[in-house]
Amino acid sequence: MPNWGGGKKCGVCQKTVYFAEEVQCEGNSFHKSCFLCMVCKKNLDSTTVAVHGEEIYCKSCYGKKYGPKGYGYGQGAGTLSTDKGESLGIKHEEAPGHRPTTNPNASKFAQKIGGSERCPRCSQAVYAAEKVIGAGKSWHKSCFRCAKCGKGLESTTLADKDGEIYCK
């Protein structure tokens, strides 16, 4: 049956997607405003999207939902034992206390390229070519959006509260 309404249908809301508002992902079309993680509702782009069937997620939520589970994958270790091996004749030695460095970015290389700064929105490294400063923090250009409505922000048009940024 012909599609007389023109345009493609959005993979989320099923309404017509016109060219000016279209985002394409794996052969499907989406409105820019609908191209959000199905779990946390963060805005997605080609570098942050993960697809499972017809569903779209940010990489973090996708990993939590469909990634490997078990020991070593951040989802818990199942049952933990506090047995120190004393019944087997193993003597437990106290490890020296951890003393963090006073410089959180001790690597000279990381200081030069800015590799240790993390974006507060996606927790990934922020490099100079993609860095935007706002609310005293470094953000990716693509993450520098209002936490409520998703609108792109300028450093002069934002309000920050509890570590998040919003439009004024």
mmCIF file of C-alpha atoms in Angstrom:
data_model
loop_
_atom_site.group_PDB
_atom_site.id
_atom_site.type_symbol
_atom_site.label_atom_id
_atom_site.label_comp_id
_atom_site.label_asym_id
_atom_site.label_seq_id
_atom_site.Cartn_x
_atom_site.Cartn_y
_atom_site.Cartn_z
ATOM 1 C CA MET A 1 0.000 0.000 0.000
ATOM 2 C CA PRO A 2 1.492 3.402 -0.923
ATOM 3 C CA ASN A 3 2.557 5.823 1.797
ATOM 4 C CA TRP A 4 0.604 8.948 0.778
ATOM 5 C CA GLY A 5 1.772 10.932 3.809
ATOM 6 C CA GLY A 6 5.291 11.259 2.388
ATOM 7 C CA GLY A 7 8.414 10.899 4.482
ATOM 8 C CA LYS A 8 9.630 8.024 6.591
ATOM 9 C CA LYS A 9 8.197 7.045 9.971
ATOM 10 C CA CYS A 10 10.132 7.672 13.194
ATOM 11 C CA GLY A 11 11.332 4.474 14.876
ATOM 12 C CA VAL A 12 10.163 5.795 18.262
ATOM 13 C CA CYS A 13 6.945 7.803 17.831
ATOM 14 C CA GLN A 14 5.904 6.389 14.407
ATOM 15 C CA LYS A 15 5.134 9.906 13.094
ATOM 16 C CA THR A 16 6.450 11.223 9.768
ATOM 17 C CA VAL A 17 10.092 12.330 9.831
ATOM 18 C CA TYR A 18 10.947 15.175 7.473
ATOM 19 C CA PHE A 19 14.444 15.688 6.106
ATOM 20 C CA ALA A 20 15.332 18.699 8.292
ATOM 21 C CA GLU A 21 14.669 16.776 11.509
ATOM 22 C CA GLU A 22 15.886 13.332 10.445
ATOM 23 C CA VAL A 23 18.553 11.229 12.136
ATOM 24 C CA GLN A 24 19.315 7.887 10.496
ATOM 25 C CA CYS A 25 20.563 4.843 12.347
ATOM 26 C CA GLU A 26 20.926 1.355 10.854
ATOM 27 C CA GLY A 27 18.390 2.017 8.121
ATOM 28 C CA ASN A 28 15.788 3.544 10.455
ATOM 29 C CA SER A 29 14.790 7.192 10.667
ATOM 30 C CA PHE A 30 14.210 9.149 13.866
ATOM 31 C CA HIS A 31 13.282 12.694 14.827
ATOM 32 C CA LYS A 32 16.264 14.422 16.453
ATOM 33 C CA SER A 33 14.097 14.888 19.545
ATOM 34 C CA CYS A 34 13.197 11.159 19.622
ATOM 35 C CA PHE A 35 16.787 9.923 19.199
ATOM 36 C CA LEU A 36 17.185 9.256 22.945
ATOM 37 C CA CYS A 37 18.340 6.314 25.044
ATOM 38 C CA MET A 38 15.310 4.151 25.880
ATOM 39 C CA VAL A 39 16.459 3.844 29.504
ATOM 40 C CA CYS A 40 18.078 7.107 30.676
ATOM 41 C CA LYS A 41 16.697 9.417 27.937
ATOM 42 C CA LYS A 42 20.113 10.938 27.118
ATOM 43 C CA ASN A 43 20.500 12.446 23.645
ATOM 44 C CA LEU A 44 22.280 10.081 21.274
ATOM 45 C CA ASP A 45 24.501 10.549 18.257
ATOM 46 C CA SER A 46 26.418 8.247 15.931
ATOM 47 C CA THR A 47 29.228 7.811 18.469
ATOM 48 C CA THR A 48 27.051 7.119 21.515
ATOM 49 C CA VAL A 49 24.253 4.953 20.123
ATOM 50 C CA ALA A 50 24.007 1.192 20.627
ATOM 51 C CA VAL A 51 21.223 -0.694 18.823
ATOM 52 C CA HIS A 52 19.476 -3.878 19.935
ATOM 53 C CA GLY A 53 16.807 -4.949 17.465
ATOM 54 C CA GLU A 54 14.591 -1.901 17.022
ATOM 55 C CA GLU A 55 15.634 -0.346 20.353
ATOM 56 C CA ILE A 56 18.275 2.365 20.806
ATOM 57 C CA TYR A 57 20.389 2.895 23.925
ATOM 58 C CA CYS A 58 23.407 4.864 25.078
ATOM 59 C CA LYS A 59 26.448 2.607 25.352
ATOM 60 C CA SER A 60 26.319 2.652 29.145
ATOM 61 C CA CYS A 61 22.682 1.485 29.406
ATOM 62 C CA TYR A 62 23.191 -1.036 26.593
ATOM 63 C CA GLY A 63 26.134 -2.543 28.473
ATOM 64 C CA LYS A 64 24.125 -2.799 31.683
ATOM 65 C CA LYS A 65 21.181 -4.431 29.924
ATOM 66 C CA TYR A 66 22.837 -6.661 27.317
ATOM 67 C CA GLY A 67 26.545 -6.754 28.181
ATOM 68 C CA PRO A 68 28.394 -9.593 29.865
ATOM 69 C CA LYS A 69 27.447 -10.310 33.451
ATOM 70 C CA GLY A 70 29.373 -11.828 36.309
ATOM 71 C CA TYR A 71 32.696 -11.475 38.006
ATOM 72 C CA GLY A 72 34.860 -8.715 36.575
ATOM 73 C CA TYR A 73 32.113 -6.937 34.628
ATOM 74 C CA GLY A 74 30.902 -4.484 37.258
ATOM 75 C CA GLN A 75 27.614 -6.272 37.900
ATOM 76 C CA GLY A 76 28.616 -7.871 41.172
ATOM 77 C CA ALA A 77 30.595 -10.965 41.909
ATOM 78 C CA GLY A 78 27.841 -13.353 42.911
ATOM 79 C CA THR A 79 28.884 -14.752 46.254
ATOM 80 C CA LEU A 80 31.928 -13.332 47.932
ATOM 81 C CA SER A 81 34.018 -15.081 50.495
ATOM 82 C CA THR A 82 35.796 -13.440 53.407
ATOM 83 C CA ASP A 83 37.905 -16.547 53.978
ATOM 84 C CA LYS A 84 41.529 -15.435 54.181
ATOM 85 C CA GLY A 85 42.911 -18.944 53.870
ATOM 86 C CA GLU A 86 43.891 -19.227 57.542
ATOM 87 C CA SER A 87 42.465 -22.766 57.734
ATOM 88 C CA LEU A 88 45.018 -23.728 55.067
ATOM 89 C CA GLY A 89 47.928 -22.234 56.993
ATOM 90 C CA ILE A 90 48.076 -19.045 54.936
ATOM 91 C CA LYS A 91 49.019 -16.022 57.013
ATOM 92 C CA HIS A 92 47.378 -12.774 56.036
ATOM 93 C CA GLU A 93 49.681 -9.767 55.833
ATOM 94 C CA GLU A 94 48.315 -6.266 56.040
ATOM 95 C CA ALA A 95 49.015 -4.362 52.863
ATOM 96 C CA PRO A 96 50.431 -0.878 53.285
ATOM 97 C CA GLY A 97 47.728 1.764 53.134
ATOM 98 C CA HIS A 98 47.032 3.359 49.795
ATOM 99 C CA ARG A 99 48.351 6.884 49.559
ATOM 100 C CA PRO A 100 46.888 8.785 46.633
ATOM 101 C CA THR A 101 49.137 11.234 44.868
ATOM 102 C CA THR A 102 48.557 14.916 45.539
ATOM 103 C CA ASN A 103 48.402 15.454 41.770
ATOM 104 C CA PRO A 104 45.370 13.592 40.381
ATOM 105 C CA ASN A 105 46.896 13.896 36.910
ATOM 106 C CA ALA A 106 50.459 12.771 37.537
ATOM 107 C CA SER A 107 51.206 11.761 33.949
ATOM 108 C CA LYS A 108 53.086 14.501 32.070
ATOM 109 C CA PHE A 109 51.618 13.165 28.827
ATOM 110 C CA ALA A 110 48.055 13.374 30.165
ATOM 111 C CA GLN A 111 48.704 16.915 31.420
ATOM 112 C CA LYS A 112 49.837 18.030 27.957
ATOM 113 C CA ILE A 113 46.918 16.567 26.018
ATOM 114 C CA GLY A 114 44.220 16.938 28.681
ATOM 115 C CA GLY A 115 43.448 13.225 28.593
ATOM 116 C CA SER A 116 42.287 12.823 32.164
ATOM 117 C CA GLU A 117 39.459 15.364 32.162
ATOM 118 C CA ARG A 118 36.117 13.550 32.136
ATOM 119 C CA CYS A 119 32.797 14.806 30.808
ATOM 120 C CA PRO A 120 30.257 14.951 33.666
ATOM 121 C CA ARG A 121 27.447 13.736 31.364
ATOM 122 C CA CYS A 122 29.004 10.627 29.754
ATOM 123 C CA SER A 123 32.133 10.113 31.937
ATOM 124 C CA GLN A 124 34.368 9.769 28.857
ATOM 125 C CA ALA A 125 37.678 11.628 28.364
ATOM 126 C CA VAL A 126 37.318 15.152 26.963
ATOM 127 C CA TYR A 127 40.029 16.246 24.529
ATOM 128 C CA ALA A 128 40.811 19.801 23.436
ATOM 129 C CA ALA A 129 39.179 19.486 19.993
ATOM 130 C CA GLU A 130 35.774 18.644 21.482
ATOM 131 C CA LYS A 131 35.933 20.542 24.786
ATOM 132 C CA VAL A 132 33.381 23.110 25.952
ATOM 133 C CA ILE A 133 33.745 24.710 29.381
ATOM 134 C CA GLY A 134 30.579 25.304 31.368
ATOM 135 C CA ALA A 135 29.719 25.417 35.064
ATOM 136 C CA GLY A 136 33.436 25.061 35.811
ATOM 137 C CA LYS A 137 33.685 21.670 34.075
ATOM 138 C CA SER A 138 34.814 20.316 30.703
ATOM 139 C CA TRP A 139 32.069 18.845 28.490
ATOM 140 C CA HIS A 140 31.927 17.274 25.029
ATOM 141 C CA LYS A 141 30.205 19.573 22.533
ATOM 142 C CA SER A 142 27.579 16.855 21.995
ATOM 143 C CA CYS A 143 26.964 16.477 25.766
ATOM 144 C CA PHE A 144 26.706 20.228 26.431
ATOM 145 C CA ARG A 145 22.892 20.165 26.448
ATOM 146 C CA CYS A 146 20.123 20.966 28.907
ATOM 147 C CA ALA A 147 19.570 17.973 31.215
ATOM 148 C CA LYS A 148 15.808 18.528 31.072
ATOM 149 C CA CYS A 149 14.907 19.403 27.468
ATOM 150 C CA GLY A 150 18.063 18.392 25.568
ATOM 151 C CA LYS A 151 18.531 21.823 23.956
ATOM 152 C CA GLY A 152 22.132 22.727 23.032
ATOM 153 C CA LEU A 153 23.656 25.285 25.378
ATOM 154 C CA GLU A 154 26.155 28.127 25.219
ATOM 155 C CA SER A 155 28.375 28.911 28.182
ATOM 156 C CA THR A 156 26.426 32.161 28.620
ATOM 157 C CA THR A 157 22.951 30.562 28.447
ATOM 158 C CA LEU A 158 23.150 27.925 31.124
ATOM 159 C CA ALA A 159 22.217 27.465 34.743
ATOM 160 C CA ASP A 160 23.817 24.741 36.819
ATOM 161 C CA LYS A 161 22.349 22.900 39.781
ATOM 162 C CA ASP A 162 23.587 19.788 41.586
ATOM 163 C CA GLY A 163 26.262 19.105 38.947
ATOM 164 C CA GLU A 164 23.841 19.219 35.988
ATOM 165 C CA ILE A 165 23.355 21.993 33.434
ATOM 166 C CA TYR A 166 20.048 23.451 32.283
ATOM 167 C CA CYS A 167 18.884 26.180 29.929
ATOM 168 C CA LYS A 168 17.847 29.442 31.593
#
